[in-house]
PDB file of C-alpha atoms in Angstrom:
ATOM      1  CA  UNK A   1     -89.293  54.152 -41.519  1.00  0.00           C
ATOM      2  CA  UNK A   2     -86.090  52.328 -42.457  1.00  0.00           C
ATOM      3  CA  UNK A   3     -83.871  50.706 -39.837  1.00  0.00           C
ATOM      4  CA  UNK A   4     -80.691  48.621 -40.005  1.00  0.00           C
ATOM      5  CA  UNK A   5     -80.874  45.212 -38.405  1.00  0.00           C
ATOM      6  CA  UNK A   6     -78.480  42.668 -37.077  1.00  0.00           C
ATOM      7  CA  UNK A   7     -79.664  39.800 -39.141  1.00  0.00           C
ATOM      8  CA  UNK A   8     -81.761  41.239 -42.092  1.00  0.00           C
ATOM      9  CA  UNK A   9     -79.749  44.283 -43.147  1.00  0.00           C
ATOM     10  CA  UNK A  10     -82.052  47.296 -43.855  1.00  0.00           C
ATOM     11  CA  UNK A  11     -85.745  46.844 -43.419  1.00  0.00           C
ATOM     12  CA  UNK A  12     -88.890  49.042 -43.638  1.00  0.00           C
ATOM     13  CA  UNK A  13     -90.984  49.097 -40.540  1.00  0.00           C
ATOM     14  CA  UNK A  14     -94.137  50.971 -39.404  1.00  0.00           C
ATOM     15  CA  UNK A  15     -93.602  53.177 -36.413  1.00  0.00           C
ATOM     16  CA  UNK A  16     -96.952  52.042 -35.070  1.00  0.00           C
ATOM     17  CA  UNK A  17     -95.507  48.524 -34.651  1.00  0.00           C
ATOM     18  CA  UNK A  18     -92.648  49.582 -32.361  1.00  0.00           C
ATOM     19  CA  UNK A  19     -92.689  48.032 -29.019  1.00  0.00           C
ATOM     20  CA  UNK A  20     -91.724  49.901 -25.812  1.00  0.00           C
ATOM     21  CA  UNK A  21     -89.558  48.005 -23.266  1.00  0.00           C
ATOM     22  CA  UNK A  22     -89.665  50.820 -20.576  1.00  0.00           C
ATOM     23  CA  UNK A  23     -86.938  48.964 -18.511  1.00  0.00           C
ATOM     24  CA  UNK A  24     -85.008  47.750 -21.502  1.00  0.00           C
ATOM     25  CA  UNK A  25     -83.793  44.237 -21.543  1.00  0.00           C
ATOM     26  CA  UNK A  26     -81.459  42.649 -18.919  1.00  0.00           C
ATOM     27  CA  UNK A  27     -77.921  43.603 -20.058  1.00  0.00           C
ATOM     28  CA  UNK A  28     -79.315  46.255 -22.398  1.00  0.00           C
ATOM     29  CA  UNK A  29     -81.237  48.753 -20.240  1.00  0.00           C
ATOM     30  CA  UNK A  30     -80.422  51.705 -22.590  1.00  0.00           C
ATOM     31  CA  UNK A  31     -82.375  50.259 -25.509  1.00  0.00           C
ATOM     32  CA  UNK A  32     -86.119  50.614 -25.092  1.00  0.00           C
ATOM     33  CA  UNK A  33     -87.631  50.467 -28.578  1.00  0.00           C
ATOM     34  CA  UNK A  34     -87.861  47.199 -30.386  1.00  0.00           C
ATOM     35  CA  UNK A  35     -89.737  45.666 -33.323  1.00  0.00           C
ATOM     36  CA  UNK A  36     -90.839  42.078 -33.969  1.00  0.00           C
ATOM     37  CA  UNK A  37     -89.698  40.875 -37.387  1.00  0.00           C
ATOM     38  CA  UNK A  38     -91.076  37.702 -38.801  1.00  0.00           C
ATOM     39  CA  UNK A  39     -88.636  35.167 -40.331  1.00  0.00           C
ATOM     40  CA  UNK A  40     -91.069  32.697 -41.892  1.00  0.00           C
ATOM     41  CA  UNK A  41     -94.748  32.227 -41.404  1.00  0.00           C
ATOM     42  CA  UNK A  42     -94.276  28.532 -41.034  1.00  0.00           C
ATOM     43  CA  UNK A  43     -91.622  28.774 -38.253  1.00  0.00           C
ATOM     44  CA  UNK A  44     -92.268  29.603 -34.645  1.00  0.00           C
ATOM     45  CA  UNK A  45     -89.257  31.972 -34.733  1.00  0.00           C
ATOM     46  CA  UNK A  46     -88.933  35.725 -35.123  1.00  0.00           C
ATOM     47  CA  UNK A  47     -86.452  38.492 -34.431  1.00  0.00           C
ATOM     48  CA  UNK A  48     -86.599  41.008 -31.688  1.00  0.00           C
ATOM     49  CA  UNK A  49     -84.674  43.995 -33.123  1.00  0.00           C
ATOM     50  CA  UNK A  50     -83.716  47.197 -31.423  1.00  0.00           C
ATOM     51  CA  UNK A  51     -84.831  50.169 -33.528  1.00  0.00           C
ATOM     52  CA  UNK A  52     -82.048  52.244 -31.801  1.00  0.00           C
ATOM     53  CA  UNK A  53     -79.042  49.982 -32.388  1.00  0.00           C
ATOM     54  CA  UNK A  54     -78.609  47.574 -35.407  1.00  0.00           C
ATOM     55  CA  UNK A  55     -76.284  45.300 -33.468  1.00  0.00           C
ATOM     56  CA  UNK A  56     -78.915  44.628 -30.800  1.00  0.00           C
ATOM     57  CA  UNK A  57     -81.164  41.860 -32.168  1.00  0.00           C
ATOM     58  CA  UNK A  58     -82.290  38.535 -30.741  1.00  0.00           C
ATOM     59  CA  UNK A  59     -83.675  35.359 -32.365  1.00  0.00           C
ATOM     60  CA  UNK A  60     -86.843  34.550 -30.329  1.00  0.00           C
ATOM     61  CA  UNK A  61     -89.136  31.560 -30.375  1.00  0.00           C
ATOM     62  CA  UNK A  62     -92.703  30.825 -29.443  1.00  0.00           C
ATOM     63  CA  UNK A  63     -91.930  28.428 -26.561  1.00  0.00           C
ATOM     64  CA  UNK A  64     -95.177  26.591 -26.658  1.00  0.00           C
ATOM     65  CA  UNK A  65     -94.304  25.212 -30.085  1.00  0.00           C
ATOM     66  CA  UNK A  66     -91.334  23.408 -28.492  1.00  0.00           C
ATOM     67  CA  UNK A  67     -92.644  22.645 -25.003  1.00  0.00           C
ATOM     68  CA  UNK A  68     -96.534  22.342 -24.909  1.00  0.00           C
ATOM     69  CA  UNK A  69     -96.631  22.299 -21.148  1.00  0.00           C
ATOM     70  CA  UNK A  70     -94.559  25.432 -20.632  1.00  0.00           C
ATOM     71  CA  UNK A  71     -95.783  27.731 -17.953  1.00  0.00           C
ATOM     72  CA  UNK A  72     -94.618  30.667 -15.862  1.00  0.00           C
ATOM     73  CA  UNK A  73     -96.006  33.067 -13.322  1.00  0.00           C
ATOM     74  CA  UNK A  74     -96.833  36.672 -14.176  1.00  0.00           C
ATOM     75  CA  UNK A  75     -96.893  38.858 -11.127  1.00  0.00           C
ATOM     76  CA  UNK A  76     -99.471  41.671 -10.553  1.00  0.00           C
ATOM     77  CA  UNK A  77     -96.551  44.091 -10.867  1.00  0.00           C
ATOM     78  CA  UNK A  78     -95.691  42.661 -14.278  1.00  0.00           C
ATOM     79  CA  UNK A  79     -99.281  42.858 -15.322  1.00  0.00           C
ATOM     80  CA  UNK A  80     -99.479  46.442 -14.231  1.00  0.00           C
ATOM     81  CA  UNK A  81     -96.218  47.343 -15.958  1.00  0.00           C
ATOM     82  CA  UNK A  82     -97.473  45.882 -19.210  1.00  0.00           C
ATOM     83  CA  UNK A  83    -101.117  47.238 -18.775  1.00  0.00           C
ATOM     84  CA  UNK A  84    -102.438  43.813 -19.409  1.00  0.00           C
ATOM     85  CA  UNK A  85    -106.261  43.803 -19.438  1.00  0.00           C
ATOM     86  CA  UNK A  86    -107.007  40.682 -21.529  1.00  0.00           C
ATOM     87  CA  UNK A  87    -105.123  37.453 -21.793  1.00  0.00           C
ATOM     88  CA  UNK A  88    -105.575  37.433 -25.556  1.00  0.00           C
ATOM     89  CA  UNK A  89    -103.404  40.614 -25.830  1.00  0.00           C
ATOM     90  CA  UNK A  90    -100.388  38.687 -24.323  1.00  0.00           C
ATOM     91  CA  UNK A  91     -97.670  37.230 -26.564  1.00  0.00           C
ATOM     92  CA  UNK A  92     -94.905  35.033 -25.091  1.00  0.00           C
ATOM     93  CA  UNK A  93     -91.498  34.527 -26.552  1.00  0.00           C
ATOM     94  CA  UNK A  94     -88.127  33.116 -25.427  1.00  0.00           C
ATOM     95  CA  UNK A  95     -84.711  34.207 -26.519  1.00  0.00           C
ATOM     96  CA  UNK A  96     -82.856  31.541 -28.507  1.00  0.00           C
ATOM     97  CA  UNK A  97     -79.037  31.221 -28.283  1.00  0.00           C
ATOM     98  CA  UNK A  98     -78.061  29.719 -31.659  1.00  0.00           C
ATOM     99  CA  UNK A  99     -75.011  27.445 -31.704  1.00  0.00           C
ATOM    100  CA  UNK A 100     -73.012  26.072 -34.659  1.00  0.00           C
ATOM    101  CA  UNK A 101     -75.359  23.144 -34.949  1.00  0.00           C
ATOM    102  CA  UNK A 102     -79.068  23.829 -34.387  1.00  0.00           C
ATOM    103  CA  UNK A 103     -79.350  20.770 -32.072  1.00  0.00           C
ATOM    104  CA  UNK A 104     -76.940  22.511 -29.603  1.00  0.00           C
ATOM    105  CA  UNK A 105     -78.976  25.721 -29.627  1.00  0.00           C
ATOM    106  CA  UNK A 106     -80.817  26.646 -26.392  1.00  0.00           C
ATOM    107  CA  UNK A 107     -84.006  28.578 -25.469  1.00  0.00           C
ATOM    108  CA  UNK A 108     -84.223  30.698 -22.266  1.00  0.00           C
ATOM    109  CA  UNK A 109     -87.493  29.344 -20.787  1.00  0.00           C
ATOM    110  CA  UNK A 110     -86.534  31.000 -17.318  1.00  0.00           C
ATOM    111  CA  UNK A 111     -86.862  34.530 -18.602  1.00  0.00           C
ATOM    112  CA  UNK A 112     -89.695  34.838 -21.010  1.00  0.00           C
ATOM    113  CA  UNK A 113     -90.326  38.007 -23.125  1.00  0.00           C
ATOM    114  CA  UNK A 114     -93.860  39.112 -22.520  1.00  0.00           C
ATOM    115  CA  UNK A 115     -95.528  41.543 -25.007  1.00  0.00           C
ATOM    116  CA  UNK A 116     -98.940  43.363 -24.701  1.00  0.00           C
ATOM    117  CA  UNK A 117     -99.678  43.394 -28.412  1.00  0.00           C
ATOM    118  CA  UNK A 118    -102.569  45.815 -27.928  1.00  0.00           C
ATOM    119  CA  UNK A 119    -100.519  48.462 -25.916  1.00  0.00           C
ATOM    120  CA  UNK A 120     -97.235  47.768 -27.684  1.00  0.00           C
ATOM    121  CA  UNK A 121     -95.418  47.207 -24.388  1.00  0.00           C
ATOM    122  CA  UNK A 122     -92.784  44.514 -23.654  1.00  0.00           C
ATOM    123  CA  UNK A 123     -90.830  43.183 -20.710  1.00  0.00           C
ATOM    124  CA  UNK A 124     -88.504  40.287 -20.053  1.00  0.00           C
ATOM    125  CA  UNK A 125     -89.562  38.553 -16.918  1.00  0.00           C
ATOM    126  CA  UNK A 126     -86.622  37.306 -14.865  1.00  0.00           C
TER     127      UNK A 126
END
């Protein structure tokens, strides 16, 4: 399946890799289908791209690569929403706000994006 993306132009994706964000993302509740796109295997960065709207894409980062002691609470409701059964199925990312100089860029550690890689479900925890 071909989709247009915010940062990479047109890319081919597998429908089986599409993630469902049943509640959308804060500020974008109408977009519920996203895909993770790798930038570089050596970087802890990726793209979270809407499959429904090319202009909706976010640079995301693996927060533990930048802050080893990063921690957050996942409520029972969040675990239920994401159908989490095993900890190893959980992926955690943070949205990065890129600035003109990389040093001035920020990462949103207060609202992580949690993905159940097994069930292909995602949610931003606020």
